[in-house]
Coordinates of C-alpha atoms in Angstrom, one line a residue:
Chain A
M1 CA 69.0 187.1 89.4
P2 CA 68.1 185.7 86.1
P3 CA 69.9 186.3 82.4
L4 CA 67.5 189.6 81.7
P5 CA 64.9 188.4 80.3
I6 CA 64.9 190.0 77.2
P7 CA 65.3 188.8 74.0
M8 CA 69.0 188.6 73.0
P9 CA 71.3 186.9 71.1
T10 CA 73.1 183.6 71.7
D11 CA 76.7 184.7 72.7
L12 CA 75.4 188.0 75.2
S13 CA 73.2 185.7 76.3
I14 CA 76.4 183.6 77.9
L15 CA 78.0 186.4 78.8
L16 CA 75.5 188.4 80.7
T17 CA 75.2 184.6 82.4
V18 CA 79.4 184.3 83.2
M19 CA 78.9 187.7 84.1
D20 CA 75.5 187.0 86.3
F21 CA 77.5 184.1 88.6
V22 CA 80.4 186.4 89.1
G23 CA 78.3 189.2 91.3
V24 CA 77.1 186.1 92.9
F25 CA 80.6 185.1 93.9
V26 CA 81.3 188.5 95.0
F27 CA 78.7 189.1 96.4
G28 CA 79.1 186.4 98.4
L29 CA 82.4 186.6 99.2
S30 CA 81.6 190.1 100.8
G31 CA 78.9 188.2 102.6
G32 CA 81.5 185.8 103.6
T33 CA 84.2 187.6 104.6
L34 CA 82.2 189.8 107.0
A35 CA 81.2 186.5 108.4
V36 CA 84.5 185.7 109.3
R37 CA 85.2 188.8 110.8
K38 CA 82.5 188.8 113.2
R39 CA 84.1 185.1 113.9
L40 CA 80.4 182.6 113.3
D41 CA 81.5 179.2 112.6
L42 CA 81.2 177.4 109.1
F43 CA 77.5 177.5 108.8
G44 CA 77.2 181.0 109.9
V45 CA 79.7 181.3 107.4
M46 CA 78.0 180.1 104.5
V47 CA 74.3 181.7 105.4
L48 CA 76.0 184.9 105.1
S49 CA 77.7 184.2 101.4
L50 CA 74.0 182.9 100.2
A51 CA 72.0 186.4 102.0
A52 CA 74.3 188.6 100.7
A53 CA 74.4 186.8 97.0
L54 CA 70.6 186.0 96.6
A55 CA 68.7 187.6 98.9
G56 CA 68.1 190.5 97.2
G57 CA 66.8 188.5 93.6
V58 CA 64.7 186.3 96.2
M59 CA 63.1 189.4 97.7
R60 CA 62.1 190.1 94.2
D61 CA 61.3 187.4 93.2
L62 CA 58.2 186.8 95.7
L63 CA 57.4 189.9 95.6
I64 CA 56.3 189.3 91.8
G65 CA 55.1 186.3 92.7
A66 CA 57.9 184.3 90.9
L67 CA 57.8 180.7 93.2
P68 CA 60.4 179.2 93.4
P69 CA 62.4 182.5 93.0
A70 CA 64.7 181.4 90.6
S71 CA 68.2 180.8 92.8
L72 CA 66.0 178.4 94.4
H73 CA 65.6 176.9 90.7
D74 CA 68.6 176.7 89.0
D75 CA 71.1 174.9 91.5
R76 CA 74.0 177.1 89.5
Y77 CA 73.1 180.2 91.9
L78 CA 73.5 177.7 94.6
M79 CA 76.8 176.1 93.9
V80 CA 78.1 179.4 93.5
A81 CA 77.5 181.6 96.4
L82 CA 78.0 177.7 98.8
A83 CA 81.4 178.2 96.9
A84 CA 82.2 182.2 97.5
G85 CA 81.0 181.4 101.3
L86 CA 83.7 178.4 100.8
T87 CA 86.4 181.0 99.8
A88 CA 86.4 183.3 101.8
F89 CA 85.7 180.2 105.0
L90 CA 89.9 179.5 103.8
F91 CA 90.5 181.9 102.0
H92 CA 89.5 185.1 103.7
K93 CA 93.0 187.2 104.8
P94 CA 93.9 186.9 100.8
I95 CA 90.4 188.1 99.9
N96 CA 90.9 191.3 102.3
R97 CA 93.8 192.1 100.8
L98 CA 92.5 191.9 97.6
G99 CA 90.6 195.6 97.9
K100 CA 90.2 197.4 95.2
P101 CA 89.4 194.4 92.1
V102 CA 86.8 193.5 94.9
M103 CA 84.9 196.7 95.1
V104 CA 85.5 196.9 91.2
L105 CA 83.8 193.1 90.2
D106 CA 81.2 194.6 93.2
A107 CA 80.2 197.8 91.4
A108 CA 79.7 194.6 88.5
G109 CA 77.6 192.3 90.3
L110 CA 75.5 196.0 91.5
A111 CA 75.3 196.9 87.9
L112 CA 74.4 193.7 87.1
F113 CA 72.0 193.0 89.3
T114 CA 70.1 196.0 89.3
V115 CA 69.6 195.7 85.0
A116 CA 68.6 192.9 85.8
G117 CA 66.0 193.0 88.5
C118 CA 64.8 195.9 87.2
G119 CA 63.8 194.0 83.5
K120 CA 62.4 191.2 85.0
A121 CA 59.8 193.2 87.4
L122 CA 59.2 194.7 84.2
A123 CA 58.7 191.6 82.5
Y124 CA 55.6 190.7 85.3
G125 CA 54.5 193.3 84.4
L126 CA 55.0 196.0 87.0
S127 CA 54.3 199.7 86.3
P128 CA 57.4 201.9 85.8
L129 CA 58.9 202.8 89.8
P130 CA 58.1 199.8 92.1
A131 CA 60.0 198.4 88.9
A132 CA 63.0 200.4 89.0
L133 CA 62.6 200.1 93.3
L134 CA 63.3 196.3 93.1
G135 CA 65.9 196.8 90.1
V136 CA 67.3 198.5 93.2
M137 CA 65.6 195.5 96.1
T138 CA 67.7 192.9 93.6
A139 CA 71.0 194.3 93.6
C140 CA 71.1 196.0 97.4
G141 CA 68.9 193.2 99.3
G142 CA 71.0 190.5 100.0
G143 CA 73.8 193.0 101.0
A144 CA 71.5 194.7 103.5
M145 CA 69.9 191.3 104.9
R146 CA 73.9 190.2 105.0
D147 CA 74.4 192.9 107.8
M148 CA 71.5 192.5 109.2
L149 CA 72.0 188.6 110.2
V150 CA 74.6 190.1 111.6
A151 CA 72.8 193.0 114.2
E152 CA 74.2 195.4 111.8
V153 CA 72.5 199.0 110.0
P154 CA 73.3 197.8 106.5
R155 CA 76.6 200.0 105.0
V156 CA 74.0 200.9 102.1
L157 CA 71.6 202.7 104.3
R158 CA 74.2 204.6 105.7
E159 CA 77.1 205.7 103.7
E160 CA 78.7 206.0 99.6
I161 CA 77.0 206.3 96.1
Y162 CA 76.1 202.3 96.2
A163 CA 72.4 202.4 96.6
M164 CA 72.6 205.9 94.0
A165 CA 74.3 204.3 91.5
S166 CA 72.3 201.6 91.5
L167 CA 69.0 203.9 91.4
L168 CA 70.8 205.9 88.0
G169 CA 70.9 202.8 86.0
A170 CA 67.7 201.5 86.7
A171 CA 66.2 205.3 86.0
V172 CA 68.1 204.4 83.5
V173 CA 66.2 201.6 82.0
I174 CA 63.0 203.0 82.7
A175 CA 63.3 205.4 80.9
G176 CA 64.5 203.2 78.0
Q177 CA 61.1 201.4 78.0
E178 CA 59.3 204.5 78.6
L179 CA 61.0 206.0 75.5
D180 CA 60.3 202.5 73.4
L181 CA 64.6 202.4 72.7
P182 CA 65.6 198.5 71.5
P183 CA 66.1 196.0 75.4
V184 CA 69.6 195.1 74.6
P185 CA 71.6 198.7 74.5
V186 CA 69.4 199.9 77.1
A187 CA 70.9 197.2 79.0
V188 CA 73.6 198.1 78.8
A189 CA 74.1 201.7 79.1
G190 CA 71.6 201.5 82.5
A191 CA 74.5 198.6 83.9
L192 CA 77.1 201.1 82.2
A193 CA 75.4 203.8 84.5
V194 CA 75.9 201.9 88.0
F195 CA 79.0 200.5 87.4
V196 CA 80.8 204.1 86.1
L197 CA 79.3 206.2 89.4
R198 CA 80.0 203.5 92.2
V199 CA 83.6 203.5 90.7
V200 CA 84.3 206.7 90.3
S201 CA 82.7 207.5 93.4
V202 CA 84.6 205.5 95.1
R203 CA 88.3 206.7 93.8
R204 CA 86.7 210.0 94.5
N205 CA 85.1 208.9 97.7
W206 CA 82.1 211.2 97.3
S207 CA 79.3 210.1 99.0
A208 CA 75.2 210.6 99.4
P209 CA 74.0 213.5 101.2
R210 CA 72.9 213.4 105.4
A211 CA 70.1 215.3 105.9
P212 CA 70.3 219.4 106.8
G213 CA 71.2 219.6 110.4
S214 CA 71.1 216.2 111.9
Chain B
M1 CA 47.0 198.7 102.9
P2 CA 44.7 198.0 100.2
P3 CA 40.5 200.2 100.7
L4 CA 38.7 197.9 102.9
P5 CA 37.5 194.9 100.7
I6 CA 33.9 195.4 101.4
P7 CA 31.2 197.1 99.7
M8 CA 30.5 200.5 100.9
P9 CA 28.7 203.7 99.3
T10 CA 31.2 205.9 97.3
D11 CA 32.0 209.0 99.3
L12 CA 32.9 206.3 102.6
S13 CA 35.7 205.0 100.2
I14 CA 37.1 208.6 98.4
L15 CA 37.3 209.4 102.6
L16 CA 38.8 205.9 103.3
T17 CA 41.5 206.6 101.0
V18 CA 42.2 209.4 102.3
M19 CA 42.0 208.4 105.1
D20 CA 44.8 205.2 104.5
F21 CA 47.1 207.8 102.7
V22 CA 47.4 209.9 105.4
G23 CA 48.2 206.5 107.6
V24 CA 50.6 205.9 105.0
F25 CA 52.1 209.2 105.4
V26 CA 52.7 209.2 108.7
F27 CA 54.0 205.4 109.3
G28 CA 56.5 207.5 106.7
L29 CA 57.5 209.7 109.1
S30 CA 57.5 207.8 111.7
G31 CA 60.3 206.2 109.3
G32 CA 62.2 208.8 108.0
T33 CA 62.5 210.7 111.6
L34 CA 63.8 207.8 113.0
A35 CA 66.6 206.6 109.9
V36 CA 67.5 211.1 110.3
R37 CA 68.0 210.5 114.1
K38 CA 70.2 207.4 113.0
R39 CA 72.2 209.5 110.7
L40 CA 71.7 207.0 107.1
D41 CA 71.9 208.9 104.3
L42 CA 68.9 210.5 102.0
F43 CA 68.5 206.6 100.8
G44 CA 68.1 205.3 103.9
V45 CA 66.0 207.9 104.9
M46 CA 64.0 206.9 101.7
V47 CA 64.7 203.4 102.5
L48 CA 63.1 203.5 106.2
S49 CA 61.0 205.9 105.0
L50 CA 59.3 203.0 102.7
A51 CA 60.0 199.9 105.3
A52 CA 58.0 201.5 107.7
A53 CA 54.9 203.1 105.5
L54 CA 54.5 199.9 103.9
A55 CA 56.1 196.4 105.2
G56 CA 53.3 195.7 107.0
G57 CA 50.9 195.4 104.4
V58 CA 53.5 193.9 102.0
M59 CA 54.5 190.5 104.7
R60 CA 50.4 190.8 105.0
D61 CA 50.5 190.4 101.1
L62 CA 53.3 187.5 101.0
L63 CA 51.6 186.3 103.4
I64 CA 48.1 185.2 101.8
G65 CA 49.3 185.4 98.5
A66 CA 47.9 188.6 97.4
L67 CA 51.0 189.2 94.4
P68 CA 52.3 191.5 93.4
P69 CA 52.1 193.5 97.1
A70 CA 49.5 196.7 96.8
S71 CA 51.3 198.8 97.5
L72 CA 53.8 197.5 93.9
H73 CA 50.6 198.0 92.3
D74 CA 49.1 201.7 93.4
D75 CA 51.9 203.8 92.1
R76 CA 50.0 206.3 94.8
Y77 CA 51.2 204.2 98.1
L78 CA 55.2 204.9 97.0
M79 CA 54.5 208.2 95.7
V80 CA 53.1 208.9 99.3
A81 CA 55.9 207.3 101.2
L82 CA 58.7 208.3 99.3
A83 CA 57.2 212.3 100.2
A84 CA 57.0 211.5 103.6
G85 CA 60.6 210.6 103.4
L86 CA 62.0 213.6 102.3
T87 CA 59.8 215.8 103.9
A88 CA 61.6 214.2 106.9
F89 CA 65.0 214.7 105.1
L90 CA 63.9 217.8 105.2
F91 CA 61.6 218.8 107.8
H92 CA 62.9 216.7 110.5
K93 CA 62.9 219.3 113.6
P94 CA 60.0 220.3 113.3
I95 CA 58.4 217.6 112.2
N96 CA 60.4 216.0 116.0
R97 CA 58.6 219.2 117.8
L98 CA 54.8 218.2 116.4
G99 CA 54.2 214.9 119.2
K100 CA 51.1 215.3 119.6
P101 CA 49.9 215.7 116.3
V102 CA 51.6 213.0 114.8
M103 CA 50.6 210.5 117.7
V104 CA 47.3 210.7 117.2
L105 CA 47.9 210.6 113.2
D106 CA 49.4 207.8 113.9
A107 CA 46.8 206.4 116.2
A108 CA 44.9 206.9 112.9
G109 CA 47.3 205.5 110.6
L110 CA 46.9 202.3 113.5
A111 CA 43.2 202.0 113.7
L112 CA 42.6 202.0 110.0
F113 CA 45.6 199.4 109.0
T114 CA 44.0 197.1 111.4
V115 CA 41.0 197.0 109.7
A116 CA 42.1 197.2 106.8
G117 CA 44.1 194.6 107.2
C118 CA 42.1 191.7 109.0
G119 CA 39.7 192.7 106.6
K120 CA 41.8 192.0 103.3
A121 CA 43.0 188.7 105.0
L122 CA 38.8 187.6 106.2
A123 CA 38.1 188.8 101.9
Y124 CA 41.3 186.2 101.5
G125 CA 39.6 182.7 103.3
L126 CA 41.7 183.6 106.6
S127 CA 39.8 181.9 109.1
P128 CA 39.5 184.5 112.4
L129 CA 41.7 183.8 114.6
P130 CA 45.3 184.3 111.9
A131 CA 43.1 187.1 110.0
A132 CA 43.6 188.8 113.8
L133 CA 47.0 188.4 113.5
L134 CA 48.0 189.7 109.9
G135 CA 45.8 192.9 110.8
V136 CA 48.0 192.8 114.1
M137 CA 51.2 192.7 111.5
T138 CA 49.6 195.3 109.2
A139 CA 49.8 197.4 111.0
C140 CA 52.1 197.1 113.8
G141 CA 54.8 195.1 111.1
G142 CA 55.7 198.1 109.6
G143 CA 57.2 200.0 112.5
A144 CA 59.0 196.8 113.0
M145 CA 61.0 196.0 109.5
R146 CA 62.0 200.5 110.0
D147 CA 63.1 199.1 113.9
M148 CA 65.1 195.9 112.9
L149 CA 66.6 198.4 110.2
V150 CA 68.2 199.6 112.1
A151 CA 69.4 197.5 114.6
E152 CA 67.0 197.8 117.3
V153 CA 64.7 195.5 118.9
P154 CA 61.0 197.2 117.7
R155 CA 59.5 199.6 119.6
V156 CA 56.2 197.8 119.5
L157 CA 57.6 194.9 121.2
R158 CA 58.7 196.7 123.8
E159 CA 56.3 199.2 125.8
E160 CA 53.3 200.6 125.6
I161 CA 49.6 199.5 124.5
Y162 CA 50.1 200.0 120.4
A163 CA 50.1 195.9 119.3
M164 CA 47.6 195.6 121.9
A165 CA 45.7 198.2 120.3
S166 CA 45.8 197.1 117.2
L167 CA 44.3 193.8 118.8
L168 CA 41.1 194.9 120.4
G169 CA 40.2 196.0 117.3
A170 CA 40.9 193.2 115.4
A171 CA 38.9 191.4 117.4
V172 CA 35.9 193.5 117.1
V173 CA 36.3 192.9 113.5
I174 CA 36.5 189.0 114.1
A175 CA 33.3 189.4 116.8
G176 CA 31.6 191.9 114.1
Q177 CA 31.6 189.0 111.4
E178 CA 31.5 186.0 113.3
L179 CA 27.9 187.6 114.7
D180 CA 27.2 188.1 110.8
L181 CA 26.9 192.2 111.5
P182 CA 27.0 194.4 108.6
P183 CA 30.5 194.9 107.4
V184 CA 30.9 198.7 107.4
P185 CA 29.9 199.6 111.3
V186 CA 31.8 197.0 112.3
A187 CA 34.9 198.3 111.3
V188 CA 34.1 201.6 112.0
A189 CA 33.8 200.4 115.8
G190 CA 37.0 198.1 115.3
A191 CA 39.0 201.2 114.1
L192 CA 37.1 203.5 117.0
A193 CA 38.4 200.7 119.7
V194 CA 41.8 201.2 118.2
F195 CA 42.2 204.7 118.3
V196 CA 40.8 205.2 121.9
L197 CA 42.8 202.6 122.9
R198 CA 45.8 203.7 121.9
V199 CA 45.0 207.6 122.3
V200 CA 44.0 207.4 125.8
S201 CA 47.3 204.8 126.8
V202 CA 49.4 207.4 125.6
R203 CA 47.4 209.9 127.7
R204 CA 48.0 208.3 130.7
N205 CA 51.3 206.6 130.4
W206 CA 49.3 202.5 130.2
S207 CA 52.0 200.0 129.1
A208 CA 51.0 196.4 128.9
P209 CA 52.6 193.8 131.3
R210 CA 55.7 192.0 131.5
A211 CA 56.5 189.3 133.0
P212 CA 56.1 188.6 136.4
G213 CA 59.3 188.4 138.5
S214 CA 61.6 189.2 134.9
Chain C
M1 CA 55.2 173.0 109.7
P2 CA 52.6 170.2 108.4
P3 CA 52.4 166.5 108.8
L4 CA 55.1 164.9 106.0
P5 CA 53.2 165.1 102.8
I6 CA 54.3 161.4 102.3
P7 CA 51.8 158.1 102.4
M8 CA 52.6 156.6 105.9
P9 CA 50.0 154.7 108.3
T10 CA 47.4 156.8 110.4
D11 CA 49.2 155.4 113.5
L12 CA 52.0 157.1 112.6
S13 CA 50.3 160.0 111.0
I14 CA 48.7 161.0 114.3
L15 CA 52.5 159.9 115.8
L16 CA 54.4 162.7 113.6
T17 CA 50.6 165.2 114.8
V18 CA 51.6 165.2 118.1
M19 CA 55.7 165.3 117.9
D20 CA 55.4 167.8 115.5
F21 CA 52.9 170.3 118.3
V22 CA 55.5 168.9 121.1
G23 CA 58.5 171.0 118.5
V24 CA 56.3 173.7 118.4
F25 CA 55.7 174.5 121.6
V26 CA 59.3 174.2 122.3
F27 CA 60.6 176.1 119.9
G28 CA 57.8 178.8 120.8
L29 CA 58.7 178.4 124.5
S30 CA 62.3 179.2 123.3
G31 CA 61.2 182.2 122.1
G32 CA 58.9 183.8 124.7
T33 CA 61.4 182.6 127.3
L34 CA 63.8 184.8 125.6
A35 CA 61.6 187.6 124.9
V36 CA 61.5 187.8 129.0
R37 CA 65.4 187.4 129.9
K38 CA 65.1 190.8 126.8
R39 CA 62.6 192.5 129.6
L40 CA 59.8 192.9 126.3
D41 CA 56.1 193.0 127.4
L42 CA 53.1 190.5 127.0
F43 CA 52.6 191.4 123.3
G44 CA 57.0 190.9 122.3
V45 CA 56.6 187.8 124.5
M46 CA 53.6 186.2 122.2
V47 CA 55.6 187.2 119.0
L48 CA 59.0 185.9 120.2
S49 CA 57.6 182.8 120.6
L50 CA 55.8 182.6 117.6
A51 CA 57.6 183.9 115.2
A52 CA 60.3 181.1 116.6
A53 CA 57.9 177.9 117.0
L54 CA 56.3 178.8 113.1
A55 CA 58.7 181.9 111.4
G56 CA 61.2 178.6 109.6
G57 CA 57.9 177.1 108.2
V58 CA 56.8 180.3 106.8
M59 CA 60.1 180.9 105.7
R60 CA 59.7 178.1 103.9
D61 CA 56.1 177.7 102.6
L62 CA 56.8 181.6 100.8
L63 CA 59.8 180.3 98.7
I64 CA 57.6 177.4 97.8
G65 CA 54.8 179.2 97.2
A66 CA 52.6 177.0 99.3
L67 CA 50.2 180.4 100.7
P68 CA 48.9 180.5 102.5
P69 CA 52.0 178.6 104.8
A70 CA 50.9 175.4 106.3
S71 CA 50.5 177.6 110.3
L72 CA 47.9 180.1 108.9
H73 CA 45.3 176.7 107.5
D74 CA 45.3 175.0 110.4
D75 CA 45.3 177.4 114.1
R76 CA 46.0 174.8 115.9
Y77 CA 50.2 175.3 114.9
L78 CA 49.1 179.3 116.1
M79 CA 48.0 177.7 119.3
V80 CA 50.1 175.6 120.4
A81 CA 52.6 178.8 119.8
L82 CA 51.1 181.2 121.3
A83 CA 50.6 178.7 124.3
A84 CA 53.7 178.0 124.9
G85 CA 54.2 182.0 124.8
L86 CA 52.0 182.4 128.1
T87 CA 53.5 179.8 129.6
A88 CA 57.2 181.3 129.1
F89 CA 55.5 185.0 130.6
L90 CA 54.2 183.1 134.0
F91 CA 56.3 180.8 134.1
H92 CA 60.2 181.7 132.7
K93 CA 61.9 181.4 135.7
P94 CA 60.9 177.3 136.4
I95 CA 61.5 176.2 132.7
N96 CA 65.1 177.9 132.6
R97 CA 65.3 175.8 134.7
L98 CA 64.7 172.6 133.1
G99 CA 68.0 172.5 130.9
K100 CA 68.4 169.6 130.0
P101 CA 64.9 168.0 129.1
V102 CA 64.5 171.6 127.4
M103 CA 67.7 170.7 125.3
V104 CA 65.8 167.2 124.3
L105 CA 62.6 168.4 123.1
D106 CA 63.8 171.2 121.5
A107 CA 66.2 168.5 119.3
A108 CA 63.6 166.6 118.7
G109 CA 62.0 169.7 117.0
L110 CA 64.9 170.1 115.2
A111 CA 64.6 166.8 113.7
L112 CA 61.0 167.1 112.5
F113 CA 61.1 170.3 111.2
T114 CA 64.3 169.1 109.1
V115 CA 62.5 166.6 108.1
A116 CA 59.3 167.7 107.0
G117 CA 60.3 170.8 105.8
C118 CA 62.8 168.3 103.4
G119 CA 59.9 166.5 102.5
K120 CA 57.9 169.4 101.5
A121 CA 60.3 171.2 99.7
L122 CA 60.6 167.8 97.4
A123 CA 57.2 167.2 97.3
Y124 CA 57.1 170.9 95.4
G125 CA 59.6 169.6 93.3
L126 CA 62.4 171.3 94.2
S127 CA 65.6 169.3 93.6
P128 CA 67.5 168.3 96.2
L129 CA 70.2 171.0 96.7
P130 CA 67.2 173.3 97.7
A131 CA 65.2 170.8 99.3
A132 CA 68.1 170.3 101.8
L133 CA 68.8 174.4 102.6
L134 CA 65.1 174.9 102.6
G135 CA 64.7 171.5 105.0
V136 CA 67.1 173.7 107.4
M137 CA 65.8 176.6 107.1
T138 CA 62.0 174.9 108.1
A139 CA 64.7 174.0 111.4
C140 CA 67.2 176.7 112.2
G141 CA 64.9 179.5 110.0
G142 CA 62.3 180.5 113.5
G143 CA 65.0 180.7 115.2
A144 CA 67.2 183.1 113.9
M145 CA 64.3 185.2 113.4
R146 CA 63.1 185.2 116.6
D147 CA 67.2 186.3 118.0
M148 CA 67.0 189.1 115.3
L149 CA 63.9 190.6 116.6
V150 CA 65.9 190.7 119.6
A151 CA 68.9 192.0 118.0
E152 CA 71.2 189.2 118.1
V153 CA 73.4 188.0 115.4
P154 CA 71.2 184.4 115.7
R155 CA 72.6 182.0 117.3
V156 CA 72.5 179.3 114.5
L157 CA 75.2 180.8 112.8
R158 CA 78.0 180.8 116.2
E159 CA 78.2 178.4 117.9
E160 CA 77.5 174.2 118.3
I161 CA 76.5 171.8 116.2
Y162 CA 72.5 172.7 116.0
A163 CA 72.3 174.0 111.6
M164 CA 74.4 171.0 111.4
A165 CA 72.9 168.7 112.8
S166 CA 70.0 169.1 110.4
L167 CA 72.1 169.7 107.2
L168 CA 73.5 165.7 107.9
G169 CA 69.8 165.1 108.2
A170 CA 68.7 166.7 105.5
A171 CA 71.5 164.9 104.0
V172 CA 69.4 161.9 104.7
V173 CA 66.6 162.5 103.8
I174 CA 67.7 163.8 100.4
A175 CA 70.0 160.6 99.5
G176 CA 67.3 158.0 100.8
Q177 CA 64.7 159.9 98.1
E178 CA 67.8 159.9 95.5
L179 CA 68.3 156.2 96.2
D180 CA 64.6 155.6 95.7
L181 CA 64.0 154.4 99.6
P182 CA 61.2 153.8 101.0
P183 CA 59.6 157.2 102.4
V184 CA 58.9 156.0 106.0
P185 CA 62.0 154.7 107.1
V186 CA 64.1 157.3 105.1
A187 CA 62.3 159.9 107.5
V188 CA 63.0 157.8 110.6
A189 CA 67.4 157.7 109.8
G190 CA 66.8 161.5 108.4
A191 CA 64.8 162.9 112.0
L192 CA 67.7 160.5 113.7
A193 CA 70.0 161.8 112.7
V194 CA 69.5 164.6 114.1
F195 CA 68.0 164.4 117.3
V196 CA 71.5 161.4 117.8
L197 CA 73.9 164.6 116.4
R198 CA 72.9 167.0 118.1
V199 CA 72.2 165.6 121.5
V200 CA 75.9 164.0 121.6
S201 CA 76.7 167.2 120.9
V202 CA 75.5 169.4 123.4
R203 CA 76.6 166.0 125.6
R204 CA 80.4 166.3 124.4
N205 CA 80.4 170.4 123.6
W206 CA 81.7 170.1 120.2
S207 CA 81.3 173.2 117.9
A208 CA 80.9 173.7 114.2
P209 CA 84.7 174.7 112.9
R210 CA 85.2 178.7 112.7
A211 CA 88.0 180.0 109.8
P212 CA 91.4 179.3 110.1
G213 CA 92.8 182.2 111.2
S214 CA 90.1 185.0 112.4

């Protein structure tokens, strides 16, 4: 997940980079703690941390042809993800107890990755529908890969308002671009939409609909 | 799955495009109905529909470097796959009852995707053996990804004459190119070979051989 | 897995190519015999053989943008992997009895793939940390894909000193490049490090650490 590919003031750019690393770290923790629960070894913990943190962005970059992917270009992404894996390896118990703060940071990561992924896809010339889907893939693909690596059906396909929140944010970004609105406020609005819908849905226990009669 | 990358009369090209969309739709239904059976939510149904319909072609395009993949280039593929997902979400019960017509349309999709995938790989300069394998991957890769997303061993690896039918069609296309035969009749012959072998094998309950003493 | 992208005498280059094919064949056997144990059909055996033998190198080439991947470029890789699949299909029982020689050849494949993968990533301009990870992915990614195709948690994430041995070899290659040492002896040292650590760890039953209190 690179910084948003739109012109912006330096301060905002620094803020976004910091938030991006926070997102990578928290997503990495989700991979690392799952790996510990599944009794994987140190290497498995690191791989799940890398996958959860970076696979979504890697898939997006593979699909738009931005090679090598951003996270193989800038070592800080790998280092943050590996640090998350090591943290999970050593401190999985206290982390698992931090349910709410981890959920809030995860929602922030979801928001930022959605908007950044969508923006990068648009910057590479994709049209709105695929760009929105790639934004969702950037945000949700890492978690899906994390779950597949331990032979589980990805949680994102089964329950909760997670991908739906990401999709809402992607729709905001796309609508803003179609209406020629200025990119920074649109990105902020998109990210807020993801974050608020995700956090509210967890607090209220909302979930996405299942097929009628399934 | 783009239209075949060979020169052809306009009428045939339109027919192929229509058949291509039929293939995408039917493959998408296979993903969507599996997702409903596995009790995934609406998002999961859409993802399995997209994966079943488009992942084979996406893998092929990633491997030959045709980026972004055809289905991210032409929105109609995404829209047809999403329409299939929505149809499966709403009407999974009647669809599951339509065993035979769905199987026949699926065989048509298998035939068309094999021939199109093989032809595109050849057009990108691959030699016959990898081109044949990419044809099979185009036709069977989406179904494999669909099954992996719900943590199941891909059906295509386990049973029935499915990949074998696809392989036969790919062999016909390759042989035709090696013998410098005109591409349109060769493509038709290849697609027919897939279709007939697949439909006959289902009716006669044929299956691919297992290892001796396994 | 292409020959190492470093200048070297012809004899050494031929030796490496032979060892590379041995690695592909043995990795292919691991896929084919697993497929037989899982009662997959002939097609499934071939797919698992191809995946185990070649998917690691394919992932690396996708990520560095070396398209089409080496194994779709040089038909001999596909043919060796398919020959391994057929061998596993026909002779799975005696192969399964050959525990130790297969393990030693597998360790040789692990060593060679690590060093070749790492070297190719460096040759494509990646910095040391991602190059080391891609070396490990080249060597371990095929086995991981093989296990995921039969809906199992990849063995490499769970147990034994396998990826750790690969990581050690990658570290040797990276260190050698950073210190500007001549590439051929560095590659040999890296491969030896992988091989020796792997073989010794199997004989002594070492395994990678699990998280404290997991």
